[in-house]
XYZ file of C-alpha atoms in Angstrom:
308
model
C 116.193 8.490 176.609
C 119.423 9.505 174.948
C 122.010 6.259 174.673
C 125.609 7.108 174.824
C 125.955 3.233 174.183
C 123.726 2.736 171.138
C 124.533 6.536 169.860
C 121.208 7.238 169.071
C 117.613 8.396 171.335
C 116.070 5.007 172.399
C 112.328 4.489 174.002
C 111.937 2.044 176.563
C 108.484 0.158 177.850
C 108.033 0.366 181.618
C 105.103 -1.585 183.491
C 104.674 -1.442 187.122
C 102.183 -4.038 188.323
C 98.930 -3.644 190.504
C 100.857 -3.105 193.911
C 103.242 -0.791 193.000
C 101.232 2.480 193.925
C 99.860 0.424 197.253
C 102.582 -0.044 199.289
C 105.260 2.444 198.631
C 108.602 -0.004 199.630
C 107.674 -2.697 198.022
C 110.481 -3.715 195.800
C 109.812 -6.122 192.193
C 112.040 -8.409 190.068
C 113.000 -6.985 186.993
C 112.304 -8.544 183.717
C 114.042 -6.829 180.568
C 111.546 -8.107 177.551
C 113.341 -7.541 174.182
C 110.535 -6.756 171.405
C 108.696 -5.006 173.825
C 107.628 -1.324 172.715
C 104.408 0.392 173.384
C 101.980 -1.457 170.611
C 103.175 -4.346 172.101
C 102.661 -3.668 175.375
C 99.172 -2.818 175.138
C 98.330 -5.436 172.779
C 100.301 -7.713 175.322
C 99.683 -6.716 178.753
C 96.774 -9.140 179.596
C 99.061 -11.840 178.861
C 101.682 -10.118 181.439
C 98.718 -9.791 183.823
C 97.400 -12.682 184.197
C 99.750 -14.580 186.270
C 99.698 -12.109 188.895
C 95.857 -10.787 188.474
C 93.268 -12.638 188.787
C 94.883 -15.770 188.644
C 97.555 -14.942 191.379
C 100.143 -17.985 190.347
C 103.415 -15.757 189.539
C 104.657 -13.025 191.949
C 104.694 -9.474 190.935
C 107.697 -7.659 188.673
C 108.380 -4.484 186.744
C 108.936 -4.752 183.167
C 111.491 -2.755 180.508
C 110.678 -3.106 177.593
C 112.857 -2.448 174.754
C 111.796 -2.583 170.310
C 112.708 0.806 169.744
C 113.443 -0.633 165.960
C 112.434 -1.672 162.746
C 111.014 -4.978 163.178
C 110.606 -5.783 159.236
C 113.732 -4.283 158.403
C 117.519 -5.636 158.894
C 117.597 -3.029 162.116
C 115.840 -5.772 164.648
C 118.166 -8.316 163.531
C 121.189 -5.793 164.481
C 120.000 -5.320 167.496
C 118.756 -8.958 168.876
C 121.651 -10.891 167.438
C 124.616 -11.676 169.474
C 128.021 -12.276 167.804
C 132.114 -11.957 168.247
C 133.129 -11.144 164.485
C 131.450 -10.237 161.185
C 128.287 -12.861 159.959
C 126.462 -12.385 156.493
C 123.137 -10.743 156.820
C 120.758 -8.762 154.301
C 121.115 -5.162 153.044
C 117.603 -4.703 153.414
C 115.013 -6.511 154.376
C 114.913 -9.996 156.376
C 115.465 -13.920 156.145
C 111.757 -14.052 156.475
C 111.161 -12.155 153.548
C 113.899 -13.021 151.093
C 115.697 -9.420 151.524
C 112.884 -7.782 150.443
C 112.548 -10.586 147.639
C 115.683 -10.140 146.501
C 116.161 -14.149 147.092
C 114.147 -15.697 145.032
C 114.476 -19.235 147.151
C 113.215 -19.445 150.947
C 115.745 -20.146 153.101
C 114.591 -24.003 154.452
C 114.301 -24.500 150.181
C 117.930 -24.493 148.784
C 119.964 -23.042 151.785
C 123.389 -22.975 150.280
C 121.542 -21.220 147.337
C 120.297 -18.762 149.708
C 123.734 -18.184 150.925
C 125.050 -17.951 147.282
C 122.756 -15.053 146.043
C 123.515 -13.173 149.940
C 127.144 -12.907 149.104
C 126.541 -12.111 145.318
C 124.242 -9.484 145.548
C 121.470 -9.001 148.830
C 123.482 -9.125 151.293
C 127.278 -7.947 153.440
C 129.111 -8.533 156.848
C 127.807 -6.933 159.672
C 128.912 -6.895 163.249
C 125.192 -6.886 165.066
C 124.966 -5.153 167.981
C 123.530 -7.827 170.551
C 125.990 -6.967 172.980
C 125.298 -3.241 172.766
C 121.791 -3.953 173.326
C 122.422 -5.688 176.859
C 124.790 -2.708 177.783
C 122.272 -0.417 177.038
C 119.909 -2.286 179.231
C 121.858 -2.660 181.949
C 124.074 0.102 182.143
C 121.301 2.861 181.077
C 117.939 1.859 180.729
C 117.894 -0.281 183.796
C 119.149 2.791 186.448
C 117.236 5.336 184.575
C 113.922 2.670 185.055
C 114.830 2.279 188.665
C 115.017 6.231 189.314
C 111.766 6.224 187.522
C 110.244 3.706 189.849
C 111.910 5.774 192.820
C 114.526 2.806 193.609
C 112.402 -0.023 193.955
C 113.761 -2.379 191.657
C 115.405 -5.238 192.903
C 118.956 -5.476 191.485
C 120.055 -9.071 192.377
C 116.569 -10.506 190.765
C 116.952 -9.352 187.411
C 115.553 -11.608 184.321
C 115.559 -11.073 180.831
C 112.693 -12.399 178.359
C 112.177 -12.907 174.623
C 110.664 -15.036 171.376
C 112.282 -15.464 168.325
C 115.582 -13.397 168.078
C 115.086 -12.030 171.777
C 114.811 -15.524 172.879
C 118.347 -15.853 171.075
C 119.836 -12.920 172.814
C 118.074 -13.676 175.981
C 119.700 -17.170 175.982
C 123.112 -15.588 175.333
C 122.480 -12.862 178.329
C 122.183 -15.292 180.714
C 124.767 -18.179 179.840
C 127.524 -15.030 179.336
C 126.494 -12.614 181.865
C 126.004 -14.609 184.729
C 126.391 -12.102 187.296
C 123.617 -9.768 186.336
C 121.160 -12.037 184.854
C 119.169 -15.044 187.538
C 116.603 -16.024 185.285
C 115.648 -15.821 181.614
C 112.810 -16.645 179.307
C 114.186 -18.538 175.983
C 110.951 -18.896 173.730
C 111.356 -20.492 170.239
C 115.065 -19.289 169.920
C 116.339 -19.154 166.418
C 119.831 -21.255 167.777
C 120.485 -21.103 164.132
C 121.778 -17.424 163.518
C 124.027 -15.782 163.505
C 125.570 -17.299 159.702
C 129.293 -16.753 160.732
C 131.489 -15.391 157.769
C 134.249 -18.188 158.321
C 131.646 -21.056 158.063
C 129.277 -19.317 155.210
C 126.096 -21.917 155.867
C 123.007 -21.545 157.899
C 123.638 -24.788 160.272
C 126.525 -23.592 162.774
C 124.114 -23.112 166.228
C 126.737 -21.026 167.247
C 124.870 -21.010 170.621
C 125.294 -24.431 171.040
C 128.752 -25.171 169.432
C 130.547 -22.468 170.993
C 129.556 -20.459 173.603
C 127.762 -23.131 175.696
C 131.144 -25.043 175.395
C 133.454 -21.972 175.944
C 134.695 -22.873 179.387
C 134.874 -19.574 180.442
C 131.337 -19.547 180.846
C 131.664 -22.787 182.507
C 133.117 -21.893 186.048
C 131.659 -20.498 188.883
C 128.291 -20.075 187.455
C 125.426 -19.132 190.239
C 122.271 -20.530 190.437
C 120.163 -19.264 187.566
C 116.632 -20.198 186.540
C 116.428 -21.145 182.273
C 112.917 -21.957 180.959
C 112.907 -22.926 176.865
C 110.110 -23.382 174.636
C 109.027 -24.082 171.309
C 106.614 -25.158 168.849
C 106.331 -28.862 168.160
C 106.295 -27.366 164.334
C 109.323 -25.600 164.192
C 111.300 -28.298 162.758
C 112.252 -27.093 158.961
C 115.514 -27.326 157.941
C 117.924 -25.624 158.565
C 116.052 -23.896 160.845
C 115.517 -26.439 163.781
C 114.111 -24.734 166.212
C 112.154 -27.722 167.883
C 114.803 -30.070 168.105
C 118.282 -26.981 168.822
C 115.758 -25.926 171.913
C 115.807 -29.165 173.283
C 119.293 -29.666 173.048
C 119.973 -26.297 174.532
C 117.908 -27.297 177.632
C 119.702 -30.855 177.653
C 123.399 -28.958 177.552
C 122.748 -26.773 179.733
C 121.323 -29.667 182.246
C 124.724 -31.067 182.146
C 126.486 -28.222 184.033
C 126.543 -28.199 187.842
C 123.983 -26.286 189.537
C 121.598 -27.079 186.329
C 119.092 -29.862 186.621
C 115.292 -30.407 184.538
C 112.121 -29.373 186.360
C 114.036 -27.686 189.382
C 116.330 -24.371 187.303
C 115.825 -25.624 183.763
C 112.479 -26.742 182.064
C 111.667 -26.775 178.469
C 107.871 -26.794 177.034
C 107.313 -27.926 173.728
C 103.964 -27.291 172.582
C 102.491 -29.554 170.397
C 101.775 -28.538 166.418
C 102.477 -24.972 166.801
C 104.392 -22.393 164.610
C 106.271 -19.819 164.862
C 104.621 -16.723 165.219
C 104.681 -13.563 167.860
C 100.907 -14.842 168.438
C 102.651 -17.916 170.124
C 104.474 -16.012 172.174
C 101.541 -14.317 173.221
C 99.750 -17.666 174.392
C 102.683 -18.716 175.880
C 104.511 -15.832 177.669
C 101.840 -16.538 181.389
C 103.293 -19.818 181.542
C 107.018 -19.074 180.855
C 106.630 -15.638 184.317
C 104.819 -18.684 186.241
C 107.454 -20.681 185.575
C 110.214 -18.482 186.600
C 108.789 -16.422 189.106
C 105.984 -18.659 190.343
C 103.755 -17.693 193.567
C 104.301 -19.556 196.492
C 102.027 -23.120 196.227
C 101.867 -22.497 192.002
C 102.440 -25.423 190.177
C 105.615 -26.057 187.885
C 105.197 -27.279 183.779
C 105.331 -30.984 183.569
C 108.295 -32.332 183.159
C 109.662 -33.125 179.698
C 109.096 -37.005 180.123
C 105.237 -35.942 179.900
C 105.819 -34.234 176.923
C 105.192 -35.400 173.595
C 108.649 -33.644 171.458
C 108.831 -35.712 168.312
């Protein structure tokens, strides 16, 4: 589809689940699933399936898909990262591979040395397009998925799911655009980025620091459903992935109409990485979680949880 909003042709991912061609008015939450294109979709869909078939413990939904990008290139993280005012990022390449190797230090090794040899010679200020992202979802891809499903998506049950960067802007989606977004799937969110060009270091969580305590996102907030998880290995500095998750969950438990194991729940599963193959394994519990089938069980609650 052509995007007047992103200025380019994008692809979206749509899944319809078993039901949809069996009963003709039945309508579906919508899930928006950033990372999503077609390899990943097939490669993925078992994992989507499961929950509702055979195992019948999460209600059906229809998902868009979007990863109409590079994913090793500097393109993914222009798309999937949310932020108000230019942040350092690479010319080419990514933070996971040193700009193309242009850094000769890892990022969790000498972090201000990192940021050093970005400014000097890998890297410039971007604004990243997060925000155009979600206004491409919602305001294009969303009605032209709808007229494709002939009208049968349900507008005021609309979620938005992601790992890694899209767990980052999902997070974001939902805590600044209330009124479209009731539930949201935060998986091993990178709380981390963006690195803001006024504080030119790797630890601001501008998540956390700022736009959970903006107030204007504080006020007549509607009942929304949050699941977080993580690895119990992401913990390298500066990364922090482990430990900014479960503050994340924590703040945002804080907040009227917010409260653990009823709208907010947080997994942390024990030894694991960070990898899209994570996601995989984990992406049944986080729909059963959020959409769950009536008599499905929830997580366990974070008191059962061993988070180090």
């Amino acid at each position: 589809m052509n995007s007047t909003i992103l200025g380019e042709e994008k692809n979206i991912t749509l899944y319809t689940p078993p039901s949809f061609n069996e009963n003709v008015y039945k309508t579906y939450p919508t899930i928006f699933v950033l990372d999503l294109n077609l390899e990943f979709a097939y490669s993925f869909q078992k994992k989507f399936e499961e929950p509702i078939y055979p195992h019948a413990v999460a209600d059906e939904f229809i998902l868009i898909g979007f990863g109409d990008y590079d994913f090793a290139e500097v393109e993914r993280v222009d798309y999937l990262t949310p932020t108000t005012g230019p942040t350092l990022g690479c010319i080419n390449g990514t933070f996971g591979n040193r700009c193309h190797g242009c850094v000769p230090v890892a990022l969790h090794e000498n972090a201000q040395q990192f940021i050093r040899y970005l400014e000097r010679d890998c890297g410039k200020y971007y604004i990243f397009r997060g925000d155009s992202t979600l206004d491409f979802l919602e305001k294009e891809a969303l009605p032209f998925a709808n007229k494709m499903t002939s009208m049968r998506l349900q507008d005021d049950n609309i979620g938005v799911m992601g790992y890694s960067l899209g767990a980052l802007l999902s997070c974001y989606a939902i805590w600044t655009r209330p009124a479209v977004y009731s539930f949201a799937a935060c998986q091993s969110p990178p709380f981390w980025m963006p690195i803001n060009s006024t504080h030119p270091n790797v630890t601001n969580f501008d998540f956390l620091t700022r736009i959970l305590k903006d107030p204007t996102f504080q006020v007549k907030r509607p009942e929304q459903k949050i699941y977080f998880d993580a690895g119990g290995a992401e913990t390298n500095y500066p990364y922090r992935i482990t430990q900014a998750t479960i503050e994340a969950a924590k703040t945002i438990t804080q907040f009227q109409h917010y409260e653990l194991n009823r709208n907010v729940w947080i997994f942390i599963d024990p030894g694991k990485g960070h990898s899209f193959t994570q996601w995989k394994k984990r992406i049944g519990q986080a729909l059963t979680t959020l959409l769950p089938a009536q008599g499905a069980k929830r997580i366990p609650s974070l008191n059962d949880l061993s988070v180090g």
